[in-house]
XYZ file of C-alpha atoms in Angstrom:
782
model
C -9.263 72.898 43.069
C -10.708 75.940 41.366
C -13.296 76.302 44.119
C -10.496 76.199 46.701
C -8.477 78.833 44.846
C -11.568 81.017 44.494
C -12.218 80.722 48.233
C -8.590 81.588 49.065
C -8.691 84.601 46.732
C -11.977 85.752 48.240
C -10.629 85.490 51.800
C -7.499 87.388 50.809
C -9.623 90.056 49.124
C -11.794 90.421 52.203
C -8.742 90.745 54.444
C -7.126 93.424 52.267
C -10.343 95.389 51.913
C -11.022 95.311 55.650
C -7.491 96.382 56.577
C -7.497 99.159 53.964
C -10.855 100.470 55.082
C -9.764 100.393 58.735
C -6.737 102.508 57.838
C -8.951 105.057 56.118
C -11.324 105.148 59.079
C -8.508 105.527 61.577
C -6.806 108.271 59.554
C -9.990 110.331 59.524
C -11.026 109.646 63.094
C -9.005 112.452 64.753
C -8.973 116.125 63.747
C -5.628 117.422 65.052
C -2.368 116.377 66.635
C -1.062 118.588 69.443
C 2.438 118.975 70.898
C 3.146 121.183 73.908
C 5.907 121.844 76.397
C 7.007 124.087 79.253
C 10.310 125.976 79.464
C 12.224 125.596 82.703
C 15.403 127.482 81.730
C 15.795 131.252 81.834
C 16.743 132.453 78.375
C 15.667 135.684 76.697
C 15.028 134.010 73.324
C 13.169 130.982 72.013
C 13.811 129.569 68.543
C 11.236 127.225 66.969
C 13.122 125.788 63.997
C 11.719 124.661 60.674
C 12.007 120.933 61.419
C 9.660 121.313 64.378
C 7.108 123.388 62.506
C 6.829 121.005 59.557
C 6.816 117.808 61.607
C 3.222 117.363 60.465
C 1.516 118.640 57.351
C -0.989 121.467 57.294
C -1.483 124.760 59.042
C 0.507 125.262 62.234
C -1.658 126.613 65.043
C 0.808 128.075 67.542
C -0.042 129.221 71.050
C 2.600 130.942 73.192
C 1.914 131.843 76.815
C 3.909 133.612 79.504
C 4.035 136.441 81.963
C 4.364 139.847 80.344
C 4.731 140.907 76.712
C 5.234 138.405 73.914
C 7.007 139.193 70.653
C 7.263 136.822 67.717
C 9.177 137.206 64.451
C 8.941 134.873 61.451
C 11.865 134.645 59.078
C 14.188 132.316 57.298
C 16.060 130.071 59.648
C 19.494 131.270 58.505
C 18.513 134.896 59.160
C 17.180 134.052 62.612
C 20.375 132.182 63.412
C 22.404 135.208 62.304
C 20.284 137.544 64.415
C 20.495 135.365 67.547
C 24.234 134.917 67.252
C 25.757 134.027 70.616
C 22.887 135.337 72.745
C 21.494 132.759 75.143
C 18.503 130.997 73.630
C 16.459 127.798 73.742
C 15.688 125.632 70.715
C 12.237 124.009 70.673
C 12.197 120.482 69.252
C 9.698 117.616 69.112
C 10.428 114.430 71.036
C 9.925 111.418 68.784
C 8.929 109.118 71.650
C 6.531 111.198 73.719
C 5.444 113.636 71.025
C 5.941 116.568 73.411
C 7.948 119.746 72.873
C 11.339 119.857 74.539
C 13.633 122.840 75.087
C 17.350 122.503 74.393
C 19.880 125.294 75.123
C 21.662 126.550 72.019
C 25.315 127.490 71.695
C 25.719 130.913 73.270
C 27.978 133.138 75.305
C 27.473 133.192 79.047
C 27.727 136.997 79.044
C 24.909 137.665 76.554
C 21.860 137.244 78.747
C 19.740 139.957 77.127
C 18.654 140.756 73.595
C 17.374 143.865 71.838
C 13.833 144.162 70.533
C 13.384 141.678 67.711
C 10.583 143.636 66.055
C 11.257 145.987 63.161
C 14.041 144.051 61.488
C 14.123 143.913 57.691
C 14.741 140.172 57.693
C 11.365 139.186 59.105
C 8.434 138.248 56.941
C 5.848 138.733 59.682
C 5.806 140.084 63.223
C 3.375 139.541 66.116
C 3.029 141.139 69.518
C 0.741 140.317 72.440
C 0.382 140.247 76.199
C 0.141 137.097 78.319
C -0.862 134.813 75.465
C -0.421 134.948 71.720
C -2.145 132.708 69.185
C -1.358 132.526 65.485
C -1.917 130.271 62.509
C 0.757 129.863 59.881
C 1.502 127.617 56.939
C 5.264 127.883 56.850
C 7.318 125.912 54.349
C 10.696 124.351 54.836
C 13.422 126.765 55.915
C 11.287 129.194 57.951
C 11.479 129.498 61.734
C 10.051 131.492 64.645
C 11.944 133.751 67.048
C 10.191 134.470 70.366
C 11.037 136.821 73.231
C 9.335 138.650 76.053
C 10.956 142.071 76.467
C 14.546 141.030 75.868
C 15.461 141.399 79.561
C 13.209 138.806 81.197
C 12.997 135.125 80.396
C 11.151 134.177 77.230
C 7.544 132.896 77.423
C 7.627 129.466 79.043
C 4.684 127.628 77.439
C 4.478 126.676 73.786
C 1.829 124.569 72.063
C 1.695 123.630 68.387
C -1.178 121.780 66.743
C -1.521 120.474 63.218
C -4.647 119.232 61.455
C -4.431 115.565 60.658
C -4.175 115.275 56.926
C -6.209 112.070 56.789
C -3.320 110.328 55.099
C -3.338 106.540 54.975
C -0.558 105.887 52.466
C -1.098 102.123 52.390
C -4.881 102.228 52.135
C -4.835 102.747 48.375
C -2.640 99.722 47.602
C -4.630 97.587 50.048
C -7.990 98.544 48.579
C -6.739 98.084 45.044
C -5.212 94.713 45.885
C -8.438 93.630 47.557
C -10.460 94.622 44.504
C -8.130 92.715 42.180
C -8.307 89.608 44.362
C -12.088 89.890 44.433
C -12.204 89.896 40.646
C -9.838 86.931 40.553
C -12.012 84.997 42.989
C -15.129 85.683 40.928
C -13.333 84.606 37.791
C -12.149 81.386 39.390
C -15.654 80.652 40.674
C -17.187 81.196 37.246
C -14.496 79.026 35.690
C -15.209 76.243 38.172
C -18.972 76.359 37.576
C -18.582 76.245 33.818
C -16.139 73.369 34.080
C -18.517 71.436 36.366
C -21.351 71.985 33.927
C -19.305 70.675 31.027
C -18.340 67.561 32.973
C -21.967 66.822 33.993
C -23.382 67.081 30.451
C -22.473 63.504 29.357
C -24.059 62.128 32.524
C -27.271 64.011 31.845
C -27.398 62.702 28.310
C -26.921 59.102 29.483
C -29.661 59.473 32.054
C -32.027 60.947 29.479
C -31.441 58.030 27.119
C -32.165 55.566 29.909
C -35.307 57.383 31.009
C -36.635 57.533 27.453
C -36.802 53.713 27.338
C -39.247 53.411 30.286
C -42.748 52.571 28.844
C -45.970 54.213 29.973
C -49.349 52.470 29.583
C -51.999 54.576 27.880
C -55.463 53.588 26.666
C -55.633 52.228 23.119
C -58.453 52.847 20.702
C -59.538 49.238 20.862
C -59.778 49.201 24.634
C -56.241 47.866 25.119
C -53.111 49.588 26.137
C -50.319 51.114 24.175
C -46.788 51.449 25.423
C -45.357 54.908 24.982
C -42.416 56.516 26.695
C -43.438 58.327 29.901
C -40.931 61.151 29.289
C -37.698 61.860 27.614
C -34.946 64.436 28.060
C -34.174 66.325 24.920
C -34.556 63.160 22.910
C -37.314 64.118 20.535
C -37.215 65.954 17.291
C -37.660 69.722 17.620
C -40.807 70.862 15.820
C -41.413 74.218 17.411
C -39.266 76.734 19.210
C -40.746 78.418 22.264
C -38.349 81.363 22.010
C -36.366 80.399 25.130
C -32.741 79.478 25.428
C -32.114 76.309 27.336
C -29.169 78.004 29.013
C -31.665 80.296 30.780
C -32.955 77.330 32.803
C -30.907 75.906 35.613
C -30.107 72.305 34.529
C -30.284 70.905 38.065
C -33.582 72.636 38.767
C -35.000 71.473 35.436
C -33.952 67.860 35.911
C -35.377 67.677 39.417
C -38.717 69.166 38.407
C -38.945 66.982 35.305
C -38.332 63.752 37.210
C -40.822 64.597 39.961
C -43.499 65.746 37.578
C -42.996 62.799 35.258
C -43.433 60.253 38.038
C -46.558 61.996 39.260
C -48.106 62.243 35.801
C -47.230 58.652 34.942
C -49.049 57.295 37.982
C -52.061 59.538 37.442
C -52.246 58.729 33.735
C -52.364 54.971 34.313
C -55.126 55.216 36.871
C -57.116 57.708 34.808
C -56.781 55.608 31.677
C -58.126 52.512 33.378
C -61.007 54.295 35.139
C -62.195 56.306 32.205
C -61.770 53.690 29.497
C -65.429 52.944 29.317
C -66.529 56.562 29.514
C -64.392 57.598 26.606
C -65.646 55.135 24.014
C -65.690 56.562 20.533
C -68.996 58.181 19.567
C -69.913 58.792 16.037
C -70.596 62.453 15.583
C -72.102 64.021 12.486
C -69.564 66.000 10.508
C -70.596 69.639 10.089
C -71.014 70.933 6.605
C -68.474 73.673 7.273
C -65.795 71.273 8.432
C -63.059 70.394 5.959
C -63.307 66.904 4.413
C -61.341 64.228 6.160
C -59.825 61.638 3.933
C -58.922 59.318 6.731
C -59.811 58.729 10.339
C -56.391 59.906 11.390
C -56.949 63.225 9.613
C -60.265 63.741 11.398
C -58.711 62.868 14.720
C -55.840 65.243 14.081
C -58.213 68.069 13.116
C -60.501 67.548 16.099
C -57.603 67.419 18.500
C -56.045 70.564 17.095
C -59.345 72.400 17.427
C -59.640 71.462 21.080
C -56.809 73.829 22.016
C -57.408 77.294 20.652
C -54.295 78.644 22.321
C -51.956 76.412 20.321
C -50.081 78.047 17.536
C -49.467 76.325 14.233
C -46.558 73.900 14.077
C -43.365 75.000 12.509
C -42.665 74.386 8.898
C -40.337 71.525 9.719
C -43.113 69.565 11.548
C -45.494 67.212 9.674
C -48.781 68.688 8.547
C -51.784 68.256 10.757
C -53.788 65.167 10.046
C -50.748 63.197 8.907
C -49.613 60.308 10.997
C -46.035 60.435 12.231
C -43.534 57.990 10.944
C -42.964 56.553 14.399
C -45.003 56.978 17.523
C -42.832 58.999 19.899
C -43.630 61.225 22.797
C -41.472 64.243 23.666
C -40.681 65.544 27.071
C -44.024 66.728 28.473
C -42.217 69.651 30.109
C -40.517 70.917 26.995
C -42.411 72.695 24.196
C -39.844 71.622 21.653
C -40.988 68.014 21.479
C -41.843 65.776 18.551
C -44.924 66.112 16.399
C -48.225 65.350 18.071
C -49.153 61.630 18.404
C -52.666 60.805 17.224
C -55.004 59.633 19.957
C -57.556 56.947 19.100
C -60.216 58.756 21.077
C -59.783 62.092 19.372
C -62.743 61.629 17.123
C -65.087 60.858 20.078
C -64.611 64.223 21.782
C -67.872 66.003 22.605
C -68.812 68.794 20.278
C -69.457 71.327 23.028
C -65.904 71.031 24.320
C -64.333 71.478 20.948
C -62.781 74.776 20.070
C -63.831 76.758 17.014
C -62.686 75.159 13.864
C -59.481 76.068 12.204
C -61.484 77.720 9.514
C -62.692 80.396 11.919
C -61.023 83.533 10.760
C -61.949 85.550 13.821
C -61.042 83.704 17.007
C -58.232 81.383 16.190
C -55.616 83.901 15.080
C -56.292 86.143 18.071
C -56.063 83.264 20.470
C -52.822 82.164 18.927
C -51.416 85.658 19.049
C -52.463 86.207 22.633
C -50.899 82.956 23.692
C -47.692 83.630 21.825
C -47.292 87.047 23.440
C -48.024 85.959 27.012
C -45.225 86.519 29.577
C -43.871 83.500 31.264
C -45.943 81.204 29.031
C -44.819 78.860 26.345
C -46.289 76.823 23.544
C -48.350 73.691 24.102
C -46.638 70.438 23.247
C -46.652 69.448 19.618
C -47.021 65.797 20.482
C -49.200 63.779 22.800
C -48.290 63.387 26.448
C -49.048 60.659 28.935
C -51.818 61.305 31.374
C -55.488 62.069 30.966
C -56.727 62.277 27.411
C -56.747 65.968 26.632
C -58.345 65.650 23.245
C -61.953 65.114 24.284
C -62.960 65.634 27.879
C -66.399 64.352 28.817
C -69.330 66.561 29.542
C -69.037 65.844 33.250
C -65.418 66.978 33.467
C -64.452 70.638 33.092
C -62.668 71.689 29.982
C -58.901 71.619 30.231
C -57.325 75.017 30.794
C -54.539 75.854 28.392
C -52.424 77.090 31.312
C -52.138 73.579 32.740
C -50.234 72.514 29.639
C -47.586 75.183 30.122
C -44.171 74.319 31.396
C -43.342 75.207 35.012
C -40.645 77.894 34.812
C -39.377 78.022 38.434
C -39.408 81.877 38.637
C -40.823 84.710 36.619
C -37.877 85.793 34.521
C -39.783 88.645 32.969
C -39.672 90.526 36.278
C -36.202 89.426 37.367
C -33.287 91.871 36.917
C -31.368 89.572 34.627
C -28.356 91.803 33.964
C -28.228 93.777 37.196
C -26.649 90.987 39.198
C -23.788 90.827 36.728
C -22.967 94.480 37.483
C -22.650 93.980 41.230
C -18.954 92.887 41.120
C -18.149 95.706 38.716
C -19.859 98.280 40.919
C -18.205 96.885 44.036
C -14.714 96.911 42.599
C -15.318 100.313 41.003
C -16.381 101.840 44.309
C -13.342 100.370 45.999
C -11.070 101.712 43.280
C -12.636 105.169 43.488
C -12.287 105.209 47.258
C -8.569 104.615 46.800
C -8.089 107.335 44.169
C -7.341 110.041 46.730
C -3.680 111.057 46.875
C -3.869 110.783 50.677
C -4.257 107.018 50.359
C -1.064 106.377 48.413
C 2.650 106.487 49.264
C 4.618 109.475 48.057
C 6.626 107.386 45.573
C 3.375 106.419 43.829
C 2.045 109.947 43.496
C 0.547 110.308 46.970
C 0.416 113.554 48.883
C 3.431 114.567 50.914
C 3.499 115.149 54.624
C 5.244 118.505 54.197
C 3.195 121.715 53.846
C 2.085 122.335 50.281
C 0.855 125.918 50.693
C 3.974 128.092 50.952
C 4.105 131.828 51.337
C 4.096 133.835 48.088
C 7.881 133.760 47.753
C 8.796 130.534 49.480
C 8.594 128.228 46.467
C 11.873 129.620 45.125
C 13.285 129.691 48.648
C 12.484 126.002 48.969
C 14.127 125.243 45.637
C 17.250 127.047 46.729
C 17.275 125.194 50.041
C 16.985 121.900 48.231
C 19.890 122.758 45.988
C 21.964 124.006 48.917
C 22.274 127.540 47.542
C 22.288 130.698 49.641
C 19.086 132.689 49.836
C 18.718 136.272 48.595
C 18.943 138.946 51.250
C 15.308 139.985 50.792
C 12.393 139.251 48.530
C 10.513 141.726 46.364
C 7.958 142.555 49.039
C 10.586 143.188 51.684
C 12.605 145.352 49.292
C 9.578 147.459 48.510
C 8.874 147.950 52.207
C 12.492 148.966 52.852
C 12.517 151.544 50.075
C 9.117 152.906 51.069
C 10.344 153.329 54.616
C 13.472 155.101 53.387
C 11.352 157.368 51.184
C 9.118 158.185 54.136
C 12.066 159.098 56.347
C 13.618 161.195 53.543
C 10.396 163.116 53.019
C 10.090 163.801 56.721
C 13.716 164.937 56.911
C 13.302 167.121 53.827
C 10.279 168.763 55.375
C 12.055 169.358 58.698
C 15.376 170.149 57.007
C 17.108 167.990 59.601
C 19.187 164.885 59.133
C 18.440 163.337 62.523
C 15.655 161.126 61.166
C 17.774 159.706 58.355
C 19.990 157.472 60.463
C 17.741 154.358 60.432
C 17.816 154.188 56.608
C 20.799 156.205 55.319
C 24.532 155.810 55.741
C 27.883 156.807 54.271
C 27.825 158.989 51.115
C 24.027 158.973 50.818
C 23.678 160.268 54.367
C 26.480 162.820 54.009
C 24.967 164.267 50.855
C 21.555 164.853 52.424
C 22.946 166.134 55.687
C 25.064 168.704 53.797
C 22.043 169.819 51.805
C 20.080 170.409 55.020
C 22.964 172.293 56.586
C 23.381 174.609 53.607
C 19.688 175.271 53.359
C 19.550 176.022 57.067
C 22.226 178.699 56.589
C 20.661 180.077 53.430
C 17.041 179.221 52.889
C 17.300 180.423 49.301
C 19.420 177.439 48.446
C 17.648 174.405 46.964
C 17.161 171.321 49.043
C 18.163 167.769 48.150
C 16.651 165.879 45.262
C 13.498 164.085 46.299
C 13.912 160.438 47.137
C 12.535 158.198 44.326
C 9.098 156.721 44.931
C 8.276 155.158 41.567
C 8.270 151.566 40.414
C 11.184 149.251 41.028
C 12.461 148.269 37.590
C 15.695 146.440 38.429
C 16.830 144.722 41.607
C 19.667 142.361 42.491
C 19.818 141.354 46.162
C 22.929 139.620 47.370
C 22.469 135.908 48.048
C 24.555 135.151 51.092
C 24.299 133.929 54.666
C 27.130 136.168 55.830
C 27.211 139.881 56.545
C 27.532 142.593 55.315
C 24.985 142.202 52.510
C 24.268 144.464 49.576
C 21.313 145.166 47.293
C 21.418 147.047 44.026
C 18.074 148.468 42.956
C 16.852 150.835 40.238
C 13.704 152.797 40.978
C 11.878 155.356 38.928
C 11.774 158.891 40.297
C 8.013 159.159 40.431
C 6.210 162.471 40.554
C 4.726 164.484 37.757
C 7.990 165.434 36.021
C 9.613 162.464 34.276
C 13.299 162.159 35.013
C 15.944 159.489 34.727
C 15.583 156.653 37.237
C 17.789 156.356 40.274
C 20.206 153.596 41.127
C 20.732 152.781 44.798
C 23.044 150.506 46.713
C 21.707 149.326 50.079
C 23.825 147.629 52.718
C 23.237 145.687 55.929
C 26.273 145.499 58.148
C 24.886 142.793 60.496
C 21.767 140.710 61.010
C 20.466 143.033 63.720
C 20.909 146.157 61.573
C 18.500 147.512 59.010
C 19.222 147.859 55.340
C 20.432 151.387 54.674
C 20.924 153.418 51.537
C 24.696 153.800 51.156
C 24.726 155.305 47.667
C 22.088 156.912 45.471
C 22.792 158.198 41.963
C 20.806 159.240 38.946
C 21.527 157.001 35.990
C 23.101 158.522 32.931
C 20.904 158.896 29.827
C 20.619 155.890 27.517
C 22.478 153.643 29.921
C 22.172 149.874 29.416
C 22.187 147.792 32.562
C 23.836 144.350 32.449
C 21.787 141.208 32.775
C 21.471 140.020 36.358
C 19.607 137.383 38.348
C 16.011 138.173 39.375
C 15.185 139.304 42.859
C 13.800 135.860 43.756
C 17.208 134.267 43.169
C 19.702 136.988 43.991
C 23.380 137.039 43.169
C 26.664 136.631 45.014
C 28.399 139.686 46.361
C 31.749 141.021 45.274
C 33.492 139.623 48.324
C 33.556 136.134 46.799
C 34.201 136.583 43.107
C 34.634 133.318 41.233
C 36.719 135.027 38.562
C 38.661 138.294 38.706
C 37.362 141.544 37.246
C 39.280 143.805 34.907
C 40.013 145.833 38.017
C 39.668 144.887 41.640
C 36.710 146.497 43.462
C 38.924 148.056 46.133
C 41.086 149.734 43.430
C 38.209 151.066 41.367
C 37.688 154.394 43.175
C 41.369 155.333 43.196
C 41.762 154.505 39.496
C 38.819 156.649 38.483
C 40.029 159.487 40.695
C 43.319 159.402 38.807
C 41.418 159.633 35.535
C 39.545 162.689 36.838
C 42.803 164.316 37.857
C 44.920 163.467 34.814
C 42.390 162.927 32.078
C 43.562 160.940 29.103
C 47.082 161.031 30.486
C 46.108 158.733 33.350
C 47.490 155.217 33.328
C 43.924 153.944 33.971
C 42.245 155.956 31.232
C 42.010 152.932 28.925
C 40.069 150.951 31.568
C 37.096 153.357 31.583
C 34.781 153.923 28.675
C 34.181 157.598 27.857
C 30.746 156.829 26.392
C 28.073 158.328 28.570
C 30.602 159.544 31.115
C 29.555 163.187 31.450
C 31.091 163.515 34.903
C 34.578 163.966 33.507
C 33.447 166.861 31.337
C 31.406 168.378 34.138
C 34.316 168.382 36.573
C 36.758 169.662 33.945
C 34.451 172.532 32.993
C 33.850 173.472 36.621
C 37.522 173.613 37.382
C 38.257 175.719 34.320
C 35.498 178.152 35.310
C 36.774 178.586 38.855
C 40.360 179.022 37.705
C 39.334 181.759 35.302
C 37.354 183.691 37.901
C 40.112 184.225 40.498
C 42.921 186.802 40.477
C 46.067 184.786 40.031
C 48.128 187.484 41.743
C 46.036 187.464 44.928
C 44.997 183.817 45.215
C 45.729 180.370 43.950
C 43.370 177.406 43.324
C 44.354 173.768 43.765
C 42.368 170.648 42.934
C 42.725 167.165 44.325
C 40.708 164.007 43.639
C 40.988 161.129 46.053
C 39.297 157.940 47.111
C 36.824 158.250 49.970
C 36.898 156.138 53.105
C 33.710 154.277 52.180
C 34.321 150.662 51.122
C 32.957 149.434 47.793
C 29.643 147.568 47.683
C 28.307 145.501 44.854
C 26.697 142.393 43.432
C 27.666 140.122 40.579
C 25.952 139.965 37.194
C 25.122 136.934 35.095
C 28.153 137.360 32.813
C 30.593 137.237 35.705
C 30.968 141.008 36.000
C 29.750 143.183 38.848
C 27.816 146.339 39.630
C 29.886 148.273 42.138
C 29.181 151.472 44.071
C 32.120 153.603 45.174
C 32.667 157.254 46.027
C 35.450 159.727 45.452
C 36.119 163.160 46.897
C 37.156 166.349 45.153
C 39.017 168.842 47.262
C 39.074 172.420 46.003
C 41.530 174.638 47.938
C 41.409 178.394 47.447
C 44.247 180.160 49.335
C 45.655 183.722 49.470
C 49.023 184.585 47.886
C 49.600 187.688 49.967
C 48.667 188.768 53.460
C 46.743 191.699 52.049
C 44.405 189.588 49.979
C 40.790 189.009 50.999
C 39.014 186.067 49.445
C 35.232 185.992 49.152
C 32.817 183.057 48.557
C 29.067 182.800 48.321
C 26.197 180.386 48.042
C 26.583 176.878 49.366
C 30.304 177.343 50.100
C 29.614 180.335 52.342
C 26.674 178.496 53.966
C 28.718 175.431 54.805
C 31.863 177.368 55.792
C 29.915 179.790 57.955
C 31.626 182.810 56.409
C 31.625 184.567 53.080
C 35.180 186.055 53.206
C 38.592 185.162 54.603
C 42.150 186.463 54.451
C 43.499 182.942 54.356
C 41.175 181.044 52.059
C 38.592 178.244 51.891
C 38.561 174.510 51.321
C 35.526 172.969 49.618
C 34.743 169.242 49.597
C 32.687 167.571 46.893
C 31.527 163.994 47.218
C 30.895 162.042 44.069
C 28.815 158.888 44.378
C 29.616 156.593 41.455
C 27.976 153.457 40.109
C 30.032 151.299 37.713
C 29.622 148.124 35.747
C 32.935 146.275 35.832
C 33.299 143.322 33.432
C 35.255 140.215 34.254
C 38.640 139.434 32.801
C 37.171 136.500 30.907
C 34.583 138.712 29.236
C 36.812 141.733 28.822
C 35.774 145.251 27.930
C 35.864 148.696 29.475
C 34.414 149.823 32.783
C 31.108 151.620 32.225
C 29.860 154.497 34.368
C 26.154 153.849 35.060
C 25.356 156.963 37.095
C 26.717 159.508 39.534
C 25.787 162.210 42.024
C 28.041 165.214 42.614
C 27.321 167.202 45.755
C 29.211 169.723 47.889
C 29.305 168.072 51.267
C 31.603 170.404 53.184
C 33.406 173.782 53.288
C 35.646 175.483 55.833
C 38.123 178.343 56.285
C 41.813 177.511 56.023
C 44.140 177.726 58.947
C 47.300 179.849 58.880
C 49.601 176.875 58.685
C 47.790 175.738 55.563
C 48.543 178.910 53.588
C 51.760 179.566 51.731
C 52.302 183.116 50.551
C 54.048 183.987 47.398
């Protein structure tokens, strides 16, 4: 039964190993998998979504062909969807059955058949442009898509091909190879168990056969010319007198028994014939005893000594055996093919051996030890039998017959074990199973749930690991990453430097809006009227030290960023609020202020995570964002008497003092009899922008306007102005008066109601943005 189980286990192992290896071979046979398709519809835009790009693992090799120009933008799928909007477009998907690319019309308006140029948008991570055919290689993670167009007017390129390198994944090969290796070990164990069990069962049978064979007599010549009956052979039945240094387990029992039986039969027949034919020739001859020979007390001792001397290669018997020259207690013959037989039986003809065939005596101190040592150390050899054996009389060959070679008395060994790799064959199963196990160690050969490699791309872009985590959690993505933000600010700085050099605001429109644009435009206008006036403060170009982009999929979006001024003169860093009104618009600087000294910014989420905007506050602030500008304007106008004064912290708020001092100075410089001065502080038309902080508060940018009205009291009065007011108003004197407009850009930290605390002014910028002469209906005399 064990043999059957071993065979079944071996067949199962072979099947598993073959199937596993075939899977590995098949997985590595092909290099790439290609999907292609042709567009038949006429749409200005193509969208290749994330699911199509990551259908297979590895680098996506994308080829786009068509007539005319080809433009490609890579961005997050939500941003691309916001940019496309309701414009007609085609969505490229992969057919599960055919493996080809198919084009499906997306939801769109029938009227929007054209699209603007997709290149240059702040949302894209990479942009490509070509003519006729465009090839690119990308490794895009989950959540990133491609937007393709021709020129926005014509139909999009009509041929798309995407290829992926085969990842060589065979997720079931590892378990199959491992299972095959385990079954192979089981089969070998069962086979070994069966062989050992069979050997144990056959041992009693061998012993019974040996006992029976030991009783078969063999006729040998007797000293008196008769015959003596001695056993022809025996199997392990004799007393051990010498150990040949070999373990009986090293000899195959079946091979040994077969060789012993065959050799015993042959020797028995030859011994009987030789004994009868040579009986007369081997009559005892009385030989003179040499003077150097040891005295022999009995004939048996002399026979024993002569016989021992005839074989110089024999080593001395073991201590347990009877001494040479002593007759054994019972005549017994050991197995002639085993060197561990009984003590040597005395032959009657031993004393008649010719002198010339005898070996040097045992008293020879020169030859005998060397011969014994040489014979003991020989490879593959053994010791001569300690007892007599049936067959020709080996004690005294005649002069006509050649001397017996010691080698003929050595046991046949079957194979030369000294040259055989005894232990190497035992390592073959270990090496085989080890190689199979190592071949299945690759992560490509295991299922994902057991630690195998995934089929999704594992080499994201530098910022996509956090994007992927946010996608997995279902959270909105930040408006931009750190690299995009740096590029936006560098572009704004470049445009500001160019506008400062030209003293014209025309180039600011792509990156500036609202109060930030008005401030710079007014500076250029004043400087154009009076070149002696200073220009605007240089746009910051230093390191970005604080940034909180809004995390949202809806527009408008905001970004608060703090950037060092840069340049040789160290100054306080600048805080900026950037806004994007729609997906197709660029991020623009809406507010830029210089932070107040020793200001402490609240803790906010890093740029890789972003924060929600103020349009979806989870908990109310101490004051609503849309009421913030009006409340602070009331504080400017009424000071500590304002109903909102307690909401705003006076610490670090130098704007209040600056405005109060300026107003007091102007009021003291005019003639109260000829003119009057009026001040008004109001909320501007710009909406608030902001992002939330980690404590539930928000950083909010607003702007307020100060209106300074200087009017005449009498018709005879003439009012004069100078500097920036005269430059912006276009006149330095008037009989009616002047109105001057100051725009204050403000940046506040507003805590939540749960946290509590006062509103903190983080920074501000106060700039005269307009001046004009009053009309007659705006002047009241008296």
